[in-house]
Amino acid sequence: MNRQERRAWLEGFGEPPVTGSAIETAEQELNLGWRGDRPVRLIREDALGEGYAIRVSPEAVTLRGGESGLLYGAWELLKKQALGESVTDIDCQPRYALRMLNCWDNMDGSVERGYAGRSLWFEGSRFSYDPDRIRFLGRLLASCGVNVLCVNNVNVHEPAQGLIDEWLPEVSAFAALLRPFGVRLMLSVDFSQPLRRDLETADPLDERVRAWWRERADRVWEAVPDLAGFLVKADSENRPGPFAYGRDHAEGANMLAEAVAPHGGVLVWRAFVYNCKQDWRDSGTDRPKSAWETYKPLDGHFADNVILQVKYGPFDFQVREPLSPLLLGMPDTRLALEMQLAQEYTGQQIDLFAMPGLFREMLDAAGPERIMAWAAVSNLGRDENWFGHPFAGLNLYAFGRYGWDAGADPERVTAEWAALTYPRLPQNQREILCGLLNRSRSVYERYTATLGLCWMITPNTHYGPSPDGYEYQAWGTYHRASRDAVGIDRTSRGNGYTLQYPPELTRLYDDLATCPDELLLFFHRLPYDYVMRDGRTLIQRIYDDHFDGCAEAERMAETIASLSLPEKDLAEAVERARLQAQNAREWRDVVNSFFYRFSGAEDAHGRPLYI
Ligand code: GCU
């Protein structure tokens, strides 16, 4: 929400609700700008927890819920009012008890993979923020249904080590600002912190280390009694972890879990482990296989308060990946599904990339009941409009929405966001905007990563094309394009990756007749003259997708310019759409030329391919 929208929101609804002082135990009427035709009666009913029940009678609307349930119910009523929907009886509970935003904010104020400006709460190696803005952030998160905010980057470097030490008073003050909005903090911790600060080891089985963490957790929870837990990135991309001591990840996670358990805390352990120093010549190692190889043998070994947080795909937040097989193969482990609202590989909040469809796809593939927590890397920053791109707020809204309703219809979620954000946009224009958003992933996919061909992106920055950028590097991300063929054979006849899936999926992905086109080159290595189901050759399909995706990005830029959006949003969106079109042309020409040089195949329609 930018200032203008915020003003509109406040004019329409009054100051949005908070828990605590605004909502007491006694029955009372809601006076928060509700303009319905009958009063809203609030009844505190703690048994409903974060959930709520709405009952409509001729005299009144009654809203029951626990402290934050009342808060979410109030937002629901305001949302219905804003959408012009009539209020009916509702019984609602969140789908996931933990709806966690992971902020990759560093204490120097930078945000790793942040595309919306600097950190909202860190600057100059300390907490530094505008309390009003943080309160507004609380409202924003509550209105989206998000209830946990992990405030620091998973890559924990000094001085962030001090967040569980000398900075605790500041952490406590920050937590107090967000508490009224039902938002609890979480902290990322460094597995080796005892070693870095006090002891000569961080071995999870060493009694001194265990005592160190227990004592540390006691201090942390004394300062922030409702802290949700710790988040850990261990043995991943050069971060320290239990492997250094010959211990496995259950031993590492359980040691920390034991320290936080007496306080009701959870220990969120990220499953992002792979060899980031691979020799590219070594085709016997395949990065997508690694998480399963590390964690599958540990299923059932984790303590009850450990949550294993798994990225949706086996690589790393790519435009298109199959669901990580780990999410289907750990029945005796509590799992969180991790998404990335920060558009690291998906256009960096310059190119449009709406995520509701991706969320639904991954939740459906995982089976919503198989996971117990819902997490995402944040896309927030200090920019006036919070998200860099004025439309990128959709992804936060949708993330929260799917945390409550894993089966929500993506187009409906997008339409809600558009109506809530741009209430004054004429209906036909809103439909145009939603159409752009609904197609945005497919557009971006066609010019950057068609047929599951990921990682042709510029190394490090992860914006713009560089087909061979990662090809001869250590990160395990190869497409292995040659003169004759492209892709990696990950089937059971190839490197066996598909065997990590349940048998029906192994069969689906193994068979060229059933493997979805979008994932064809993720699972198969194919010659350029391979004939696709639609009759086109593989190379022609690659050319076509790049030409079509780019042409659509160019048209999108024109359409956006024609929308009657608030002035600032329009200017931002138009400028970003211009940059997107430029990016798309670059991708089209670089990738098409790359394959033209290998294959020598002309475009069937005679469009320019460069040598
Ligand atoms: C990606 C990203 C890193 C991040 C990592 C993670 O590799 O580029 O910046 O630290 O994911 O999820 O931990």
PDB file of C-alpha atoms in Angstrom, residues 222-381:
ATOM      1  CA  GLU A 222      12.910 -13.717  29.140  1.00  0.00           C
ATOM      2  CA  ALA A 223      13.300 -10.685  26.882  1.00  0.00           C
ATOM      3  CA  VAL A 224      10.669 -11.764  24.348  1.00  0.00           C
ATOM      4  CA  PRO A 225       8.319 -14.238  26.039  1.00  0.00           C
ATOM      5  CA  ASP A 226       6.258 -14.863  22.918  1.00  0.00           C
ATOM      6  CA  LEU A 227       9.155 -15.315  20.496  1.00  0.00           C
ATOM      7  CA  ALA A 228       8.030 -17.907  17.947  1.00  0.00           C
ATOM      8  CA  GLY A 229      11.389 -19.649  17.699  1.00  0.00           C
ATOM      9  CA  PHE A 230      14.758 -19.823  15.977  1.00  0.00           C
ATOM     10  CA  LEU A 231      15.430 -20.265  12.261  1.00  0.00           C
ATOM     11  CA  VAL A 232      18.646 -21.991  11.165  1.00  0.00           C
ATOM     12  CA  LYS A 233      20.539 -22.304   7.905  1.00  0.00           C
ATOM     13  CA  ALA A 234      23.249 -24.875   8.574  1.00  0.00           C
ATOM     14  CA  ASP A 235      25.803 -26.633   6.357  1.00  0.00           C
ATOM     15  CA  SER A 236      24.376 -24.688   3.466  1.00  0.00           C
ATOM     16  CA  GLU A 237      26.309 -22.357   1.171  1.00  0.00           C
ATOM     17  CA  ASN A 238      29.283 -22.194   3.509  1.00  0.00           C
ATOM     18  CA  ARG A 239      27.274 -21.676   6.687  1.00  0.00           C
ATOM     19  CA  PRO A 240      28.483 -23.655   9.698  1.00  0.00           C
ATOM     20  CA  GLY A 241      26.594 -26.720  10.884  1.00  0.00           C
ATOM     21  CA  PRO A 242      26.738 -30.110  12.555  1.00  0.00           C
ATOM     22  CA  PHE A 243      28.679 -31.750   9.699  1.00  0.00           C
ATOM     23  CA  ALA A 244      31.860 -30.116  11.008  1.00  0.00           C
ATOM     24  CA  TYR A 245      31.558 -32.374  14.056  1.00  0.00           C
ATOM     25  CA  GLY A 246      30.517 -35.510  12.209  1.00  0.00           C
ATOM     26  CA  ARG A 247      26.912 -35.080  13.437  1.00  0.00           C
ATOM     27  CA  ASP A 248      23.800 -35.318  11.321  1.00  0.00           C
ATOM     28  CA  HIS A 249      21.119 -32.678  10.943  1.00  0.00           C
ATOM     29  CA  ALA A 250      18.705 -34.330  13.345  1.00  0.00           C
ATOM     30  CA  GLU A 251      21.377 -34.205  16.040  1.00  0.00           C
ATOM     31  CA  GLY A 252      22.021 -30.555  15.249  1.00  0.00           C
ATOM     32  CA  ALA A 253      18.386 -29.499  15.108  1.00  0.00           C
ATOM     33  CA  ASN A 254      17.314 -31.508  18.150  1.00  0.00           C
ATOM     34  CA  MET A 255      19.977 -29.925  20.321  1.00  0.00           C
ATOM     35  CA  LEU A 256      18.585 -26.465  19.554  1.00  0.00           C
ATOM     36  CA  ALA A 257      15.008 -27.728  19.778  1.00  0.00           C
ATOM     37  CA  GLU A 258      15.677 -28.948  23.298  1.00  0.00           C
ATOM     38  CA  ALA A 259      16.870 -25.464  24.279  1.00  0.00           C
ATOM     39  CA  VAL A 260      13.778 -23.673  22.934  1.00  0.00           C
ATOM     40  CA  ALA A 261      11.185 -26.302  23.931  1.00  0.00           C
ATOM     41  CA  PRO A 262      10.669 -25.185  27.557  1.00  0.00           C
ATOM     42  CA  HIS A 263       9.585 -21.805  26.176  1.00  0.00           C
ATOM     43  CA  GLY A 264       7.138 -23.213  23.656  1.00  0.00           C
ATOM     44  CA  GLY A 265       9.472 -22.216  20.822  1.00  0.00           C
ATOM     45  CA  VAL A 266       9.863 -23.965  17.495  1.00  0.00           C
ATOM     46  CA  LEU A 267      13.139 -24.688  15.785  1.00  0.00           C
ATOM     47  CA  VAL A 268      12.852 -24.115  12.069  1.00  0.00           C
ATOM     48  CA  TRP A 269      15.655 -25.909  10.249  1.00  0.00           C
ATOM     49  CA  ARG A 270      16.148 -25.178   6.556  1.00  0.00           C
ATOM     50  CA  ALA A 271      16.697 -28.144   4.274  1.00  0.00           C
ATOM     51  CA  PHE A 272      18.776 -26.241   1.719  1.00  0.00           C
ATOM     52  CA  VAL A 273      21.830 -28.494   1.698  1.00  0.00           C
ATOM     53  CA  TYR A 274      23.827 -29.190  -1.457  1.00  0.00           C
ATOM     54  CA  ASN A 275      27.403 -29.191  -2.661  1.00  0.00           C
ATOM     55  CA  CYS A 276      28.112 -25.598  -3.698  1.00  0.00           C
ATOM     56  CA  LYS A 277      31.654 -26.517  -4.676  1.00  0.00           C
ATOM     57  CA  GLN A 278      30.809 -29.027  -7.349  1.00  0.00           C
ATOM     58  CA  ASP A 279      33.181 -29.741 -10.241  1.00  0.00           C
ATOM     59  CA  TRP A 280      31.020 -29.034 -13.288  1.00  0.00           C
ATOM     60  CA  ARG A 281      32.649 -31.967 -15.081  1.00  0.00           C
ATOM     61  CA  ASP A 282      31.178 -34.310 -12.467  1.00  0.00           C
ATOM     62  CA  SER A 283      27.877 -35.424 -13.943  1.00  0.00           C
ATOM     63  CA  GLY A 284      27.466 -38.057 -11.221  1.00  0.00           C
ATOM     64  CA  THR A 285      26.425 -35.345  -8.758  1.00  0.00           C
ATOM     65  CA  ASP A 286      23.120 -33.583  -9.323  1.00  0.00           C
ATOM     66  CA  ARG A 287      22.030 -30.756  -7.063  1.00  0.00           C
ATOM     67  CA  PRO A 288      18.278 -31.509  -7.104  1.00  0.00           C
ATOM     68  CA  LYS A 289      19.016 -34.911  -5.568  1.00  0.00           C
ATOM     69  CA  SER A 290      20.913 -33.610  -2.583  1.00  0.00           C
ATOM     70  CA  ALA A 291      18.243 -32.532  -0.075  1.00  0.00           C
ATOM     71  CA  TRP A 292      16.596 -35.949  -0.251  1.00  0.00           C
ATOM     72  CA  GLU A 293      19.922 -37.703   0.165  1.00  0.00           C
ATOM     73  CA  THR A 294      20.630 -35.675   3.304  1.00  0.00           C
ATOM     74  CA  TYR A 295      17.217 -35.722   4.959  1.00  0.00           C
ATOM     75  CA  LYS A 296      15.294 -38.790   3.843  1.00  0.00           C
ATOM     76  CA  PRO A 297      17.321 -41.080   6.158  1.00  0.00           C
ATOM     77  CA  LEU A 298      16.464 -38.752   9.060  1.00  0.00           C
ATOM     78  CA  ASP A 299      12.681 -38.956   8.703  1.00  0.00           C
ATOM     79  CA  GLY A 300      11.211 -39.598  12.154  1.00  0.00           C
ATOM     80  CA  HIS A 301      14.408 -38.549  13.941  1.00  0.00           C
ATOM     81  CA  PHE A 302      13.503 -34.927  14.549  1.00  0.00           C
ATOM     82  CA  ALA A 303      12.122 -33.667  17.874  1.00  0.00           C
ATOM     83  CA  ASP A 304       8.466 -32.641  17.984  1.00  0.00           C
ATOM     84  CA  ASN A 305       9.200 -28.918  17.953  1.00  0.00           C
ATOM     85  CA  VAL A 306      11.495 -29.088  14.916  1.00  0.00           C
ATOM     86  CA  ILE A 307      10.073 -27.914  11.606  1.00  0.00           C
ATOM     87  CA  LEU A 308      12.054 -28.795   8.527  1.00  0.00           C
ATOM     88  CA  GLN A 309      11.641 -25.910   6.092  1.00  0.00           C
ATOM     89  CA  VAL A 310      11.886 -27.039   2.477  1.00  0.00           C
ATOM     90  CA  LYS A 311      12.031 -24.781  -0.580  1.00  0.00           C
ATOM     91  CA  TYR A 312       9.259 -25.595  -3.044  1.00  0.00           C
ATOM     92  CA  GLY A 313      11.569 -26.915  -5.713  1.00  0.00           C
ATOM     93  CA  PRO A 314      14.710 -29.038  -5.489  1.00  0.00           C
ATOM     94  CA  PHE A 315      16.858 -26.208  -6.904  1.00  0.00           C
ATOM     95  CA  ASP A 316      16.295 -22.717  -5.611  1.00  0.00           C
ATOM     96  CA  PHE A 317      13.113 -20.675  -6.171  1.00  0.00           C
ATOM     97  CA  GLN A 318      13.195 -21.020  -9.959  1.00  0.00           C
ATOM     98  CA  VAL A 319      10.376 -19.843 -12.212  1.00  0.00           C
ATOM     99  CA  ARG A 320       9.330 -23.433 -12.791  1.00  0.00           C
ATOM    100  CA  GLU A 321      10.430 -26.467 -10.824  1.00  0.00           C
ATOM    101  CA  PRO A 322       8.706 -29.683  -9.864  1.00  0.00           C
ATOM    102  CA  LEU A 323       7.808 -29.897  -6.185  1.00  0.00           C
ATOM    103  CA  SER A 324      10.766 -30.946  -4.041  1.00  0.00           C
ATOM    104  CA  PRO A 325      10.427 -34.714  -3.533  1.00  0.00           C
ATOM    105  CA  LEU A 326      11.355 -34.196   0.109  1.00  0.00           C
ATOM    106  CA  LEU A 327       7.943 -32.638   0.669  1.00  0.00           C
ATOM    107  CA  LEU A 328       6.373 -35.946  -0.333  1.00  0.00           C
ATOM    108  CA  GLY A 329       8.854 -38.238   1.343  1.00  0.00           C
ATOM    109  CA  MET A 330       9.029 -37.264   5.018  1.00  0.00           C
ATOM    110  CA  PRO A 331       5.766 -38.520   6.555  1.00  0.00           C
ATOM    111  CA  ASP A 332       7.197 -38.525  10.082  1.00  0.00           C
ATOM    112  CA  THR A 333       8.655 -35.012  10.040  1.00  0.00           C
ATOM    113  CA  ARG A 334       6.942 -31.682  10.490  1.00  0.00           C
ATOM    114  CA  LEU A 335       7.446 -29.733   7.293  1.00  0.00           C
ATOM    115  CA  ALA A 336       7.224 -26.106   6.262  1.00  0.00           C
ATOM    116  CA  LEU A 337       6.914 -25.182   2.603  1.00  0.00           C
ATOM    117  CA  GLU A 338       9.151 -22.209   1.748  1.00  0.00           C
ATOM    118  CA  MET A 339       8.254 -19.762  -1.024  1.00  0.00           C
ATOM    119  CA  GLN A 340      10.136 -16.622  -2.076  1.00  0.00           C
ATOM    120  CA  LEU A 341       8.140 -13.413  -2.388  1.00  0.00           C
ATOM    121  CA  ALA A 342      11.394 -11.547  -3.023  1.00  0.00           C
ATOM    122  CA  GLN A 343      11.643 -11.989  -6.782  1.00  0.00           C
ATOM    123  CA  GLU A 344      15.263 -13.098  -6.851  1.00  0.00           C
ATOM    124  CA  TYR A 345      14.941 -15.258  -9.962  1.00  0.00           C
ATOM    125  CA  THR A 346      11.544 -14.027 -11.019  1.00  0.00           C
ATOM    126  CA  GLY A 347      12.136 -10.476 -12.148  1.00  0.00           C
ATOM    127  CA  GLN A 348      13.341  -8.657  -9.038  1.00  0.00           C
ATOM    128  CA  GLN A 349      10.190  -6.620  -8.583  1.00  0.00           C
ATOM    129  CA  ILE A 350      10.903  -4.973 -11.946  1.00  0.00           C
ATOM    130  CA  ASP A 351       9.353  -7.639 -14.169  1.00  0.00           C
ATOM    131  CA  LEU A 352       5.808  -8.628 -13.240  1.00  0.00           C
ATOM    132  CA  PHE A 353       5.480 -12.017 -11.629  1.00  0.00           C
ATOM    133  CA  ALA A 354       2.260 -12.754  -9.763  1.00  0.00           C
ATOM    134  CA  MET A 355       2.575 -15.731  -7.443  1.00  0.00           C
ATOM    135  CA  PRO A 356      -0.927 -16.916  -6.523  1.00  0.00           C
ATOM    136  CA  GLY A 357      -0.820 -19.593  -9.234  1.00  0.00           C
ATOM    137  CA  LEU A 358       2.586 -20.804  -8.068  1.00  0.00           C
ATOM    138  CA  PHE A 359       1.413 -20.990  -4.450  1.00  0.00           C
ATOM    139  CA  ARG A 360      -1.615 -23.027  -5.355  1.00  0.00           C
ATOM    140  CA  GLU A 361       0.403 -25.289  -7.655  1.00  0.00           C
ATOM    141  CA  MET A 362       2.902 -26.103  -4.925  1.00  0.00           C
ATOM    142  CA  LEU A 363       0.307 -26.531  -2.171  1.00  0.00           C
ATOM    143  CA  ASP A 364      -1.713 -28.854  -4.392  1.00  0.00           C
ATOM    144  CA  ALA A 365       1.399 -30.835  -5.304  1.00  0.00           C
ATOM    145  CA  ALA A 366       2.490 -31.151  -1.673  1.00  0.00           C
ATOM    146  CA  GLY A 367      -0.992 -31.977  -0.449  1.00  0.00           C
ATOM    147  CA  PRO A 368      -1.886 -29.171   1.962  1.00  0.00           C
ATOM    148  CA  GLU A 369      -2.259 -31.594   4.887  1.00  0.00           C
ATOM    149  CA  ARG A 370       1.270 -32.902   4.533  1.00  0.00           C
ATOM    150  CA  ILE A 371       2.858 -29.631   5.580  1.00  0.00           C
ATOM    151  CA  MET A 372       2.260 -27.894   8.878  1.00  0.00           C
ATOM    152  CA  ALA A 373       3.761 -24.457   8.293  1.00  0.00           C
ATOM    153  CA  TRP A 374       3.856 -21.932   5.482  1.00  0.00           C
ATOM    154  CA  ALA A 375       6.897 -19.717   5.001  1.00  0.00           C
ATOM    155  CA  ALA A 376       8.200 -17.183   2.513  1.00  0.00           C
ATOM    156  CA  VAL A 377      11.163 -14.922   2.001  1.00  0.00           C
ATOM    157  CA  SER A 378       9.842 -11.387   2.359  1.00  0.00           C
ATOM    158  CA  ASN A 379       9.591  -8.878  -0.489  1.00  0.00           C
ATOM    159  CA  LEU A 380       9.288  -5.862   1.834  1.00  0.00           C
ATOM    160  CA  GLY A 381      11.594  -2.879   2.107  1.00  0.00           C
TER     161      GLY A 381
END
